[in-house]
Short mmCIF file of N, CA, C and O in Angstrom, two decimals:
data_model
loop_
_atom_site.label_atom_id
_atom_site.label_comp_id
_atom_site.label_asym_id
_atom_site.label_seq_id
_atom_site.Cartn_x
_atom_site.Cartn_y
_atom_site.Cartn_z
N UNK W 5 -15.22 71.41 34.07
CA UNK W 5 -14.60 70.14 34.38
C UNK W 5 -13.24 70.41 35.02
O UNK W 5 -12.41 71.23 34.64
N UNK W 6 -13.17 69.65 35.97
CA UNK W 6 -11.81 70.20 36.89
C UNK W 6 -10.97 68.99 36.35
O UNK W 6 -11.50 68.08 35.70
N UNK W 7 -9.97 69.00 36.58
CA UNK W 7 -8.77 68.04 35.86
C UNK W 7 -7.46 67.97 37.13
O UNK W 7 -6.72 68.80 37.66
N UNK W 8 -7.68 66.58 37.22
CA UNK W 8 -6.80 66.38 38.47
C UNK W 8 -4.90 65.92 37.92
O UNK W 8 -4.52 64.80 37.59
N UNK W 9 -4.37 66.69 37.96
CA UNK W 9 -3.02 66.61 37.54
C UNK W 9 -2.39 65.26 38.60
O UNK W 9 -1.82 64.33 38.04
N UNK W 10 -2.53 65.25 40.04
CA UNK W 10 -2.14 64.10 40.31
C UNK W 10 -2.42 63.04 39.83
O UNK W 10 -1.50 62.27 39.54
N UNK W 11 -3.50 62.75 39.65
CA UNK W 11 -3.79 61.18 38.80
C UNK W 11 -3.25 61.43 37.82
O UNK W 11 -2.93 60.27 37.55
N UNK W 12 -2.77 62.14 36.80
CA UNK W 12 -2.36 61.72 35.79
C UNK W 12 -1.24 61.78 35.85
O UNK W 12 -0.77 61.54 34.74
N UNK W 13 -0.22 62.06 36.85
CA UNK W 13 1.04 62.31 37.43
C UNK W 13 1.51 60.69 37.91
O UNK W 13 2.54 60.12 37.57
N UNK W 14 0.56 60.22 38.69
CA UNK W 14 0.45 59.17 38.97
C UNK W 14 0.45 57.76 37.83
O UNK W 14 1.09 56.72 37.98
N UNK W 15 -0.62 58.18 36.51
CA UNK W 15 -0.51 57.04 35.33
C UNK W 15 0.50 57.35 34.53
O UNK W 15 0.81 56.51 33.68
N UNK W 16 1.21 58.54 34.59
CA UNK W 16 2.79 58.49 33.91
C UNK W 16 3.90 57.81 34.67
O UNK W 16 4.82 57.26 34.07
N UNK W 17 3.82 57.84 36.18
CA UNK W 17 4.84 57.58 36.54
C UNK W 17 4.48 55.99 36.28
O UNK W 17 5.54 55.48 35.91
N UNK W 18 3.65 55.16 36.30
CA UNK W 18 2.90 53.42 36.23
C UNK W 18 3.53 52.81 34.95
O UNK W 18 4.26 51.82 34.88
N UNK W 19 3.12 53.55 34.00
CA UNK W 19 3.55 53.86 32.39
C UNK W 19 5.08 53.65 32.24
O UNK W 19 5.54 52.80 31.48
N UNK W 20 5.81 54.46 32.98
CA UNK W 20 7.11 54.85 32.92
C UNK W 20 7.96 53.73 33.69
O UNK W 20 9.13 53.39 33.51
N UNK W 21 6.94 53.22 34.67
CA UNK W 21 8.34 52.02 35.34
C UNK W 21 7.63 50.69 34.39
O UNK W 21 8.44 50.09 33.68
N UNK W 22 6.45 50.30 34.36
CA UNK W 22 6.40 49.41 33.44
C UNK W 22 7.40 48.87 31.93
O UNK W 22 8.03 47.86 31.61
N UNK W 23 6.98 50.53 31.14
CA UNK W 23 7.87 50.34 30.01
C UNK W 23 9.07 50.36 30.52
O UNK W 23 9.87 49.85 29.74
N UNK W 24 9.56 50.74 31.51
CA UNK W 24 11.46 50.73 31.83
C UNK W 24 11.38 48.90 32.15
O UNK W 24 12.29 48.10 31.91
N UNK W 25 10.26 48.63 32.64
CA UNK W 25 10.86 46.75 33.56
C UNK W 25 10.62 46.17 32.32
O UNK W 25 11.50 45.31 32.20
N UNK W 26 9.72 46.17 31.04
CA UNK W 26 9.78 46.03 29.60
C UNK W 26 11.07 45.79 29.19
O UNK W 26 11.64 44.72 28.96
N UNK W 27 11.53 47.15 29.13
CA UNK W 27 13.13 47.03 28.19
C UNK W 27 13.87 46.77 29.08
O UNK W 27 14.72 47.66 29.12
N UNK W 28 14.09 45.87 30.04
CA UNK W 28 15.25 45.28 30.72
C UNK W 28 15.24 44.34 30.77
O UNK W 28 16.34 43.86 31.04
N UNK W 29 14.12 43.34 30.57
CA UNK W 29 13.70 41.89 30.55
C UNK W 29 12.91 41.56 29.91
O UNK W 29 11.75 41.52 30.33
N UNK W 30 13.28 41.16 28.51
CA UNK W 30 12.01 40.73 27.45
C UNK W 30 11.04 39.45 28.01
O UNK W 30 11.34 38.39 28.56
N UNK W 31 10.05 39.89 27.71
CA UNK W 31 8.88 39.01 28.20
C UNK W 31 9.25 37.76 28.08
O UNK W 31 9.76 37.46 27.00
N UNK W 32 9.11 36.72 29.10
CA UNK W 32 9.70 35.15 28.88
C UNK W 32 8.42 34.92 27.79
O UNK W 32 8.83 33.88 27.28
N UNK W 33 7.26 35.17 27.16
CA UNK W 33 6.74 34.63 25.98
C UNK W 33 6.72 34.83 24.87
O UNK W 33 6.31 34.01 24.05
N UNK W 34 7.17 36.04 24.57
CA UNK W 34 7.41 36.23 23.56
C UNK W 34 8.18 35.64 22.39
O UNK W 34 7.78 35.91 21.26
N UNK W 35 9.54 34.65 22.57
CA UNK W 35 9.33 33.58 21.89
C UNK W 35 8.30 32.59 21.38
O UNK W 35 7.94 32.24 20.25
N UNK W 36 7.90 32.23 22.81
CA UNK W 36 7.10 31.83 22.46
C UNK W 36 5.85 31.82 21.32
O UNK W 36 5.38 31.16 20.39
N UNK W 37 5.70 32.87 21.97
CA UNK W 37 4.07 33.79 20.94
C UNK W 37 4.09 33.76 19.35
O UNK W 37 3.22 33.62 18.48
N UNK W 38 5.50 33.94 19.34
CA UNK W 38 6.43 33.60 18.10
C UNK W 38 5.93 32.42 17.31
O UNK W 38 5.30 32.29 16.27
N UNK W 39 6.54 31.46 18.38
CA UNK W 39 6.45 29.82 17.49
C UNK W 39 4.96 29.81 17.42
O UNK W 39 4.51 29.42 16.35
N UNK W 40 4.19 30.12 18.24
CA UNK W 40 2.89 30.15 17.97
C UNK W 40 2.60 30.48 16.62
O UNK W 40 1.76 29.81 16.03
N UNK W 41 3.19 31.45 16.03
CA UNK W 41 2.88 31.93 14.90
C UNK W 41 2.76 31.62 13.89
O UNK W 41 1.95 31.79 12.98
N UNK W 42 3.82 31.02 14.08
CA UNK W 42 4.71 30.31 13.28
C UNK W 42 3.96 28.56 12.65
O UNK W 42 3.96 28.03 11.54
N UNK W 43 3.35 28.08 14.11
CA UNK W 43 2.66 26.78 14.11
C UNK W 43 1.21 27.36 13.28
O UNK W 43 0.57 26.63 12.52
N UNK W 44 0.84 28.76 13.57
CA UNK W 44 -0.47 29.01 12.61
C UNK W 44 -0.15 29.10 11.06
O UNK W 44 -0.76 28.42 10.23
N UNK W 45 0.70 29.87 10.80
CA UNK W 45 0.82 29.73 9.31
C UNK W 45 1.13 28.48 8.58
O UNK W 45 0.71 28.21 7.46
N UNK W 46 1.79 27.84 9.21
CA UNK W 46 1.94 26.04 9.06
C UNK W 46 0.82 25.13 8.51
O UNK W 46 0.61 24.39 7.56
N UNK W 47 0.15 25.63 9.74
CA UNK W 47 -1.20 25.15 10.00
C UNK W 47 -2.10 25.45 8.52
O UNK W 47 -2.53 24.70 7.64
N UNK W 48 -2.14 26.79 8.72
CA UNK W 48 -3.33 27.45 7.34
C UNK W 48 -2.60 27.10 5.86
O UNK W 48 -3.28 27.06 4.83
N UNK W 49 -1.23 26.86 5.87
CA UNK W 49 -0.95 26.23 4.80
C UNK W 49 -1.26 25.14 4.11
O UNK W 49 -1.50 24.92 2.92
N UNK W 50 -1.18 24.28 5.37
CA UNK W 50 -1.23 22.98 4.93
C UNK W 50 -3.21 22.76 4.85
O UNK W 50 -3.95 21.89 4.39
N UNK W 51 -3.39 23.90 5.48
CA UNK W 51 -5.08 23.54 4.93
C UNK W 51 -5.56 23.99 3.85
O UNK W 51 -6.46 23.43 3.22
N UNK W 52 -4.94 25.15 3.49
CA UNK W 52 -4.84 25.30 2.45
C UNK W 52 -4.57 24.20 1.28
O UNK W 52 -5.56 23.90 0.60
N UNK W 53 -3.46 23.63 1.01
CA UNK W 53 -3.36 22.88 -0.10
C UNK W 53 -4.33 21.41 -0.16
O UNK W 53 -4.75 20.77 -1.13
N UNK W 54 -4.44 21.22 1.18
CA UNK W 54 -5.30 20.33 1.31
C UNK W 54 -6.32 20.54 0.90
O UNK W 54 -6.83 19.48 0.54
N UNK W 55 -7.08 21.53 0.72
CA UNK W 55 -8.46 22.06 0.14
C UNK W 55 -8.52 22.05 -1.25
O UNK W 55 -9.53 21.71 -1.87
N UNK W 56 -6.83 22.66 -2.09
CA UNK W 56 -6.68 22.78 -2.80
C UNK W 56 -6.83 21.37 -3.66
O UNK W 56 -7.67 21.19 -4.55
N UNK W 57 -6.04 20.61 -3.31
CA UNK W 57 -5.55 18.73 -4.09
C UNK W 57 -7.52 18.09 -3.63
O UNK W 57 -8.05 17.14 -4.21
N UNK W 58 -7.90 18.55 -3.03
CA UNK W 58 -9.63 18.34 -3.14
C UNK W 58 -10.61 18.84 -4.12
O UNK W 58 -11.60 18.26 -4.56
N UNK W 59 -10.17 19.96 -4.38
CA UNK W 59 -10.92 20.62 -5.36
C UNK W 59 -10.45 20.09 -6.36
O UNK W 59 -11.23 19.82 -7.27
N UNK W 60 -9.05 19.76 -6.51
CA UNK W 60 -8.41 19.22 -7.99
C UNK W 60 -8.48 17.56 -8.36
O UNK W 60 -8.30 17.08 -9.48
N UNK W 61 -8.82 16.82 -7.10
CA UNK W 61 -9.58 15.60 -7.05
C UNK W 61 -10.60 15.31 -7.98
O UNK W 61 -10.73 14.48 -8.88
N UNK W 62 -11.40 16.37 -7.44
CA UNK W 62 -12.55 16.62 -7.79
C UNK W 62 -12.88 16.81 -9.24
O UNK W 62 -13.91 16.38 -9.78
N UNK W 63 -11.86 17.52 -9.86
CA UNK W 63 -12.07 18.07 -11.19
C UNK W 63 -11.49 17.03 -11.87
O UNK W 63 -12.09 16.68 -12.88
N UNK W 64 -10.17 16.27 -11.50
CA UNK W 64 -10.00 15.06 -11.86
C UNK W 64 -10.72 13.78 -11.98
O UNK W 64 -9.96 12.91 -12.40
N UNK W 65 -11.88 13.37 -11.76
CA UNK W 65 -12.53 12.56 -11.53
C UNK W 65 -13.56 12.66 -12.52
O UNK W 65 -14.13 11.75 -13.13
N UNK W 66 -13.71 14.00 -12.60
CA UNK W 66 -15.20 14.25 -13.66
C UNK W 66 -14.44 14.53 -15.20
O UNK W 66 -14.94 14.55 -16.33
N UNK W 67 -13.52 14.67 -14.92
CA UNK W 67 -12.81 15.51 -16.80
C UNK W 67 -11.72 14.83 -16.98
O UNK W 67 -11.75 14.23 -18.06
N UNK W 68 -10.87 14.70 -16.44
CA UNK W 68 -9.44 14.25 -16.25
C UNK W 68 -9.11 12.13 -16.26
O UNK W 68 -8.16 11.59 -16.83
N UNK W 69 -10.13 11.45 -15.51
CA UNK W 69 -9.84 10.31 -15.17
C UNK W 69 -10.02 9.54 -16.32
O UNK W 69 -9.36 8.50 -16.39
N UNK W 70 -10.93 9.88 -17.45
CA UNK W 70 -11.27 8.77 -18.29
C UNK W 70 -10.08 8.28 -19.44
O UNK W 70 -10.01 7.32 -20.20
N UNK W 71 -9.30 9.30 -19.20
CA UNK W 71 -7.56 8.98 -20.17
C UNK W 71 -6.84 8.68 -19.15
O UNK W 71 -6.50 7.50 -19.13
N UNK W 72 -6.34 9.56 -17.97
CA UNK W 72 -5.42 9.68 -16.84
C UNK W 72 -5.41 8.10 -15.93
O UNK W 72 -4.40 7.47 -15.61
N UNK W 73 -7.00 7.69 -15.63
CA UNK W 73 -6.91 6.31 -15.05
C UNK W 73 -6.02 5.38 -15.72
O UNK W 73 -4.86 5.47 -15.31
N UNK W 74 -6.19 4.63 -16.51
CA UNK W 74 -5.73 3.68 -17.66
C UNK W 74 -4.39 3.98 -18.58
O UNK W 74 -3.63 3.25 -19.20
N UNK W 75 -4.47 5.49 -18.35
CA UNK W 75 -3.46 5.65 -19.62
C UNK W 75 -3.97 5.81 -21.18
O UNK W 75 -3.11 5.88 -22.05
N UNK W 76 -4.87 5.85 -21.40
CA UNK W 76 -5.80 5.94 -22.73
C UNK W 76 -4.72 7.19 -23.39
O UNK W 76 -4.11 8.15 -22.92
N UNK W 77 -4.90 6.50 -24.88
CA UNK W 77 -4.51 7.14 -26.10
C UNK W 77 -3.11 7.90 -25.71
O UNK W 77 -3.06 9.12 -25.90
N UNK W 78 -2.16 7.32 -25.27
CA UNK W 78 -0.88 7.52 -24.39
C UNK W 78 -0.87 8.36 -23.38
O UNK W 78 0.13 8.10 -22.71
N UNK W 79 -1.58 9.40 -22.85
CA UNK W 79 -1.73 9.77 -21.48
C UNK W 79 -1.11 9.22 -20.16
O UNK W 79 -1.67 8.44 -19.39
N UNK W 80 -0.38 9.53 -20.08
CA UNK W 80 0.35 9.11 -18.99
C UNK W 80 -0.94 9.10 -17.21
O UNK W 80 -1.63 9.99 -16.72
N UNK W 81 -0.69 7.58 -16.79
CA UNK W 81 -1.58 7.21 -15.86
C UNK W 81 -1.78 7.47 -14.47
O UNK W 81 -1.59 6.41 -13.87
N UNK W 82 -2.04 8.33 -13.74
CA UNK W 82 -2.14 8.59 -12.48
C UNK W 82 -1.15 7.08 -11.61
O UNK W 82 -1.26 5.86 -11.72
N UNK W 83 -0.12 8.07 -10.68
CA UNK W 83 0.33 6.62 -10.24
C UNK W 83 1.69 6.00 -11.20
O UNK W 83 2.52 5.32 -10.61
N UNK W 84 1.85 6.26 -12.56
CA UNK W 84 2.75 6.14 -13.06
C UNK W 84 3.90 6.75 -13.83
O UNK W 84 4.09 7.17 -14.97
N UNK W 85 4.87 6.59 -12.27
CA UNK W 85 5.84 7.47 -12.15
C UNK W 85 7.12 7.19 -13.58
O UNK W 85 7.78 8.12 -14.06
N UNK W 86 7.19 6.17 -13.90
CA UNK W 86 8.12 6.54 -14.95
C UNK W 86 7.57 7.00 -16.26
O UNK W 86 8.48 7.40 -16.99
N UNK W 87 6.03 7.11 -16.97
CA UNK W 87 5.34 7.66 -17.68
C UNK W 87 5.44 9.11 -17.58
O UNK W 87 5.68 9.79 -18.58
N UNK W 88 5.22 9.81 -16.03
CA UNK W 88 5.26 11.14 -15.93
C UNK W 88 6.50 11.63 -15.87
O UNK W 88 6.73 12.81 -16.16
N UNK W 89 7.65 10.57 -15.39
CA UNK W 89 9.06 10.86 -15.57
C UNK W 89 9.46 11.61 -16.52
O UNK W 89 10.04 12.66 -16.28
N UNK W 90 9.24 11.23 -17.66
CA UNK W 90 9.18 11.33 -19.22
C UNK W 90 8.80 12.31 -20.05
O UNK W 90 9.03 12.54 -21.23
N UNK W 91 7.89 13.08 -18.86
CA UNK W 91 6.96 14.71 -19.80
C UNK W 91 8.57 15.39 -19.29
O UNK W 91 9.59 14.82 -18.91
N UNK W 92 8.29 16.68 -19.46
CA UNK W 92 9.39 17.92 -19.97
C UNK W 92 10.02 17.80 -18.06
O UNK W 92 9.36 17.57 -17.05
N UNK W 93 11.32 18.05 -18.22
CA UNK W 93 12.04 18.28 -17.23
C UNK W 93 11.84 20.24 -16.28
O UNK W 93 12.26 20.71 -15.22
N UNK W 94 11.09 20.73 -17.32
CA UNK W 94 10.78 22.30 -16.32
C UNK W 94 9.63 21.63 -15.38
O UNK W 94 9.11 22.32 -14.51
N UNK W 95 9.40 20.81 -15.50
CA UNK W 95 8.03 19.99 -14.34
C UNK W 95 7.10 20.59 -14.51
O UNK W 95 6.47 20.45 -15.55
N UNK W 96 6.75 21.34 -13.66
CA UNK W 96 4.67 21.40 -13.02
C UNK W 96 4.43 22.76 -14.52
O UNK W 96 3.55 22.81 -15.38
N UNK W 97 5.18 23.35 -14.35
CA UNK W 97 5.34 24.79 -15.31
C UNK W 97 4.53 24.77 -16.24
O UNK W 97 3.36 25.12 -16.37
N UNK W 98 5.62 24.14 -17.15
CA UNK W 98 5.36 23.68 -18.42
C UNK W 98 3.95 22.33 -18.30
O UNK W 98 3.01 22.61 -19.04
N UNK W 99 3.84 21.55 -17.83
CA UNK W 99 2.87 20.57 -17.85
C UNK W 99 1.75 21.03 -17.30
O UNK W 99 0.92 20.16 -17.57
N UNK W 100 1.24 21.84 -16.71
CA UNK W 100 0.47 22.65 -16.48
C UNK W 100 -0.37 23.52 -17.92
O UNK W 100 -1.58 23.40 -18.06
N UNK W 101 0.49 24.39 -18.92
CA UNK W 101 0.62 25.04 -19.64
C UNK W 101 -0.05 24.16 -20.87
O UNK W 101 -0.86 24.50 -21.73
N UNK W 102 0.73 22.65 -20.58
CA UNK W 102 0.27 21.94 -21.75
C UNK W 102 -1.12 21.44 -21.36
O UNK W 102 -1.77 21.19 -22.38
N UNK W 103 -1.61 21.28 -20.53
CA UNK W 103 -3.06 20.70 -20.09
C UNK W 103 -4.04 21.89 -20.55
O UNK W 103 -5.09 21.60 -21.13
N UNK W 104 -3.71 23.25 -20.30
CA UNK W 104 -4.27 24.16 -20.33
C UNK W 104 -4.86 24.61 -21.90
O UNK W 104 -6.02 24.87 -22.21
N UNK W 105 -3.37 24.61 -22.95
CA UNK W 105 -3.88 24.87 -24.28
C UNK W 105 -3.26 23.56 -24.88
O UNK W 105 -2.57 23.80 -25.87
N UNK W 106 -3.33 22.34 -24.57
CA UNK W 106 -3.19 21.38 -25.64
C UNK W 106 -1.90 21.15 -25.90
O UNK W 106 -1.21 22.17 -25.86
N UNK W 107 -1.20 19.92 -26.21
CA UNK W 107 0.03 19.58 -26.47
C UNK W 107 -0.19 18.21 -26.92
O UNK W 107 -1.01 17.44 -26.42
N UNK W 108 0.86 17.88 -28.25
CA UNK W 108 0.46 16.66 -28.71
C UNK W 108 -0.58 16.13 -28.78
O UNK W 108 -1.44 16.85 -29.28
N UNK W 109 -1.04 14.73 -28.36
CA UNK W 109 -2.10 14.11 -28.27
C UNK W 109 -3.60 15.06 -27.35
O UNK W 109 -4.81 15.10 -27.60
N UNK W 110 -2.61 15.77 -26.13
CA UNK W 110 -3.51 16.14 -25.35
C UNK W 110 -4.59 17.07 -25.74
O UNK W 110 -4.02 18.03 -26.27
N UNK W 111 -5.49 17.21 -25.74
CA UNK W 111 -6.92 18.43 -26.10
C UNK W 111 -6.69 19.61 -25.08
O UNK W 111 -6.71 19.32 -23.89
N UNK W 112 -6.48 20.84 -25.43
CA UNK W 112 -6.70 21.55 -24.39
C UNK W 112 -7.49 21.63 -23.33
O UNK W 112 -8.65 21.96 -23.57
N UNK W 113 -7.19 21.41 -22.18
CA UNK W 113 -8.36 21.15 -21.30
C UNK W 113 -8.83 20.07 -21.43
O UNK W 113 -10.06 19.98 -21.47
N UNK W 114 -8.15 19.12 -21.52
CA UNK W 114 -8.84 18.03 -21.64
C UNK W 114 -9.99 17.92 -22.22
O UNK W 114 -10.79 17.21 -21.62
N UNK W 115 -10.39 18.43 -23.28
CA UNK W 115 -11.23 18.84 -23.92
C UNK W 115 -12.96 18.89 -23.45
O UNK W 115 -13.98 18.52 -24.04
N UNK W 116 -12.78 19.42 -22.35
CA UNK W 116 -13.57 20.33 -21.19
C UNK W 116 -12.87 21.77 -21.39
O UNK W 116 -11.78 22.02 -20.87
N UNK W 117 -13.73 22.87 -22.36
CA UNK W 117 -13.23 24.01 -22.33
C UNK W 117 -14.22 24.67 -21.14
O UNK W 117 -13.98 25.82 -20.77
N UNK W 118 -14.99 24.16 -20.74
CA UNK W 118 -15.91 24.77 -19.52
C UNK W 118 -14.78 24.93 -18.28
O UNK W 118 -14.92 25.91 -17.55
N UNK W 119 -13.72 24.05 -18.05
CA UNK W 119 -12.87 24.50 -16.74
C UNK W 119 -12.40 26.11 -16.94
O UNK W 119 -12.38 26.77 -17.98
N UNK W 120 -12.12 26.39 -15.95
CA UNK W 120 -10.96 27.40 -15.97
C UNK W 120 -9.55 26.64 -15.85
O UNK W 120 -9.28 25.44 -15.79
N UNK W 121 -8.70 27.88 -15.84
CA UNK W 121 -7.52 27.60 -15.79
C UNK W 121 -7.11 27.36 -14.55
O UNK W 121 -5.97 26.88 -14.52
N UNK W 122 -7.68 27.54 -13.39
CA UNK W 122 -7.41 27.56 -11.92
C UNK W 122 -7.76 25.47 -11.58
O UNK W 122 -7.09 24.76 -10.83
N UNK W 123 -8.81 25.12 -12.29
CA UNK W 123 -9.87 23.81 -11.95
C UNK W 123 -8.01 22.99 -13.02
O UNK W 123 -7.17 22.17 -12.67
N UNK W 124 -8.17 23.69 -14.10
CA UNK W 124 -7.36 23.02 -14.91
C UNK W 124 -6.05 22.23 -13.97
O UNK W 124 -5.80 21.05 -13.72
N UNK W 125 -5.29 23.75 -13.57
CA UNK W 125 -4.06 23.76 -12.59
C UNK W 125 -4.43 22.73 -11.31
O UNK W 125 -3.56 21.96 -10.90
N UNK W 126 -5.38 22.77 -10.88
CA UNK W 126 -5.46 22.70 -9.43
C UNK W 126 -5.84 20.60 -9.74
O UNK W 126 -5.26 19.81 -8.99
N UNK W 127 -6.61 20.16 -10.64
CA UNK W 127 -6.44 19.16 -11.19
C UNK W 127 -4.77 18.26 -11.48
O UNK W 127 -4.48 17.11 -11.16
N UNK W 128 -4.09 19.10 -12.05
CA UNK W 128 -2.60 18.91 -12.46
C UNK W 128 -2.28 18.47 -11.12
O UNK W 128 -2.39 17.33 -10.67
N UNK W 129 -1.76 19.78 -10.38
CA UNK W 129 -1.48 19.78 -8.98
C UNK W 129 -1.87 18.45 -8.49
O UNK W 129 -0.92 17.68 -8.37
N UNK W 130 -3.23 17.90 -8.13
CA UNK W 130 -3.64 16.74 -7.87
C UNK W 130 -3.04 15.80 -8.39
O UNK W 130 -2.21 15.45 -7.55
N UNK W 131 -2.92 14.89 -9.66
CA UNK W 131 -2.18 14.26 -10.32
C UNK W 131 -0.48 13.96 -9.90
O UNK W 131 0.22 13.01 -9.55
N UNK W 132 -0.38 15.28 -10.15
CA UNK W 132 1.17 14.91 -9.71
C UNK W 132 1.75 14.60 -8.13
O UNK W 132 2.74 14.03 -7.66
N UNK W 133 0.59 15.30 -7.60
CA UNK W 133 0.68 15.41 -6.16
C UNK W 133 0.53 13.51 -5.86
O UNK W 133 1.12 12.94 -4.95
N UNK W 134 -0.28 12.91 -6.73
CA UNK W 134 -0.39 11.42 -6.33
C UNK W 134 0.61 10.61 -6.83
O UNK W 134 0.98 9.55 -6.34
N UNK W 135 1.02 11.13 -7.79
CA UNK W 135 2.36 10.61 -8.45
C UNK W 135 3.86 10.40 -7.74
O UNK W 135 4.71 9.52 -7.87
N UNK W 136 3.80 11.30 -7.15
CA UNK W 136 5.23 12.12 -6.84
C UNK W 136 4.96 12.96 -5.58
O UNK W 136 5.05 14.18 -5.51
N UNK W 137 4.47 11.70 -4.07
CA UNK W 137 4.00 12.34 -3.08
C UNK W 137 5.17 13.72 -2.63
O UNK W 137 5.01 14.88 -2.25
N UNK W 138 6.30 12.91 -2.89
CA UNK W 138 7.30 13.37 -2.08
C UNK W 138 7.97 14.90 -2.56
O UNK W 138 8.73 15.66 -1.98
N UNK W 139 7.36 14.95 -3.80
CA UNK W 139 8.19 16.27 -3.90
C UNK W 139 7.07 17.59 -4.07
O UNK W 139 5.88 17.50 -4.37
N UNK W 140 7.89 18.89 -3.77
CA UNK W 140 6.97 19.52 -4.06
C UNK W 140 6.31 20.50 -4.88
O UNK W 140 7.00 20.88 -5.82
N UNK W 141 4.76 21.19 -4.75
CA UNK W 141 4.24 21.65 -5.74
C UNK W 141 4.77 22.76 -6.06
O UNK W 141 5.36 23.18 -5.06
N UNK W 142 4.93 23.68 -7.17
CA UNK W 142 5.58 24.62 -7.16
C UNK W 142 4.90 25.74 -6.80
O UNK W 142 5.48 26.83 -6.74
#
């Protein structure tokens, strides 16, 4: 195999003024490409939680609603913000924790020990998320 040193004399020197016109003038897109990026992780976030407050809909509806709707046996009521005002000031943390193994009146798990702790959380999340559009989940 013969090996031609000009051509490759030739793709160093191509190489060499490229990367030099590179580092003298950053690409006008590269900002850009940036915010792009930037608009994707945005993006997958917010689909994210959106998937998430669905799944926890969900688990709310079948385990969660038959106290949470109405307010039954003092349960504080989906929607009622000075009721939920009223649980512990560490917020989602702690109220989370208490859904999970029981507090006061509440049954652990709403006494659905078939959830996990993820269906449990992600339920909560939901709840408060309808409560208290404006602030956020932790």
């Amino acid at each position: 195999m013969k090996v031609s040193y000009p051509l490759i004399g030739l793709w160093i020197a191509l190489f060499a003024t490229s990367y030099a016109d590179s580092q003298e003038s950053p690409c006008p897109d590269a900002t850009s490409g940036l915010a792009q990026v930037e608009q994707v992780k945005i993006s997958a976030a917010k689909r994210w939680r959106e998937r998430r407050l669905a799944f926890g809909k969900g688990i709310y509806e079948q385990s969660c609603a038959a106290c949470h709707d109405e307010g039954t046996d003092g349960a504080p009521a989906i929607g009622d913000r000075e009721a939920w005002s009223r649980r512990s000031p560490l917020w989602m943390g702690v109220l989370l924790e208490h859904a999970k193994l029981g507090y006061l009146g509440m049954p652990a798990k709403g006494n659905h020990p078939e959830l996990t702790d993820r269906a449990v959380d992600a339920a909560g999340e939901y709840m408060l998320s309808e409560t208290f559009p404006e602030k956020p989940l932790d």
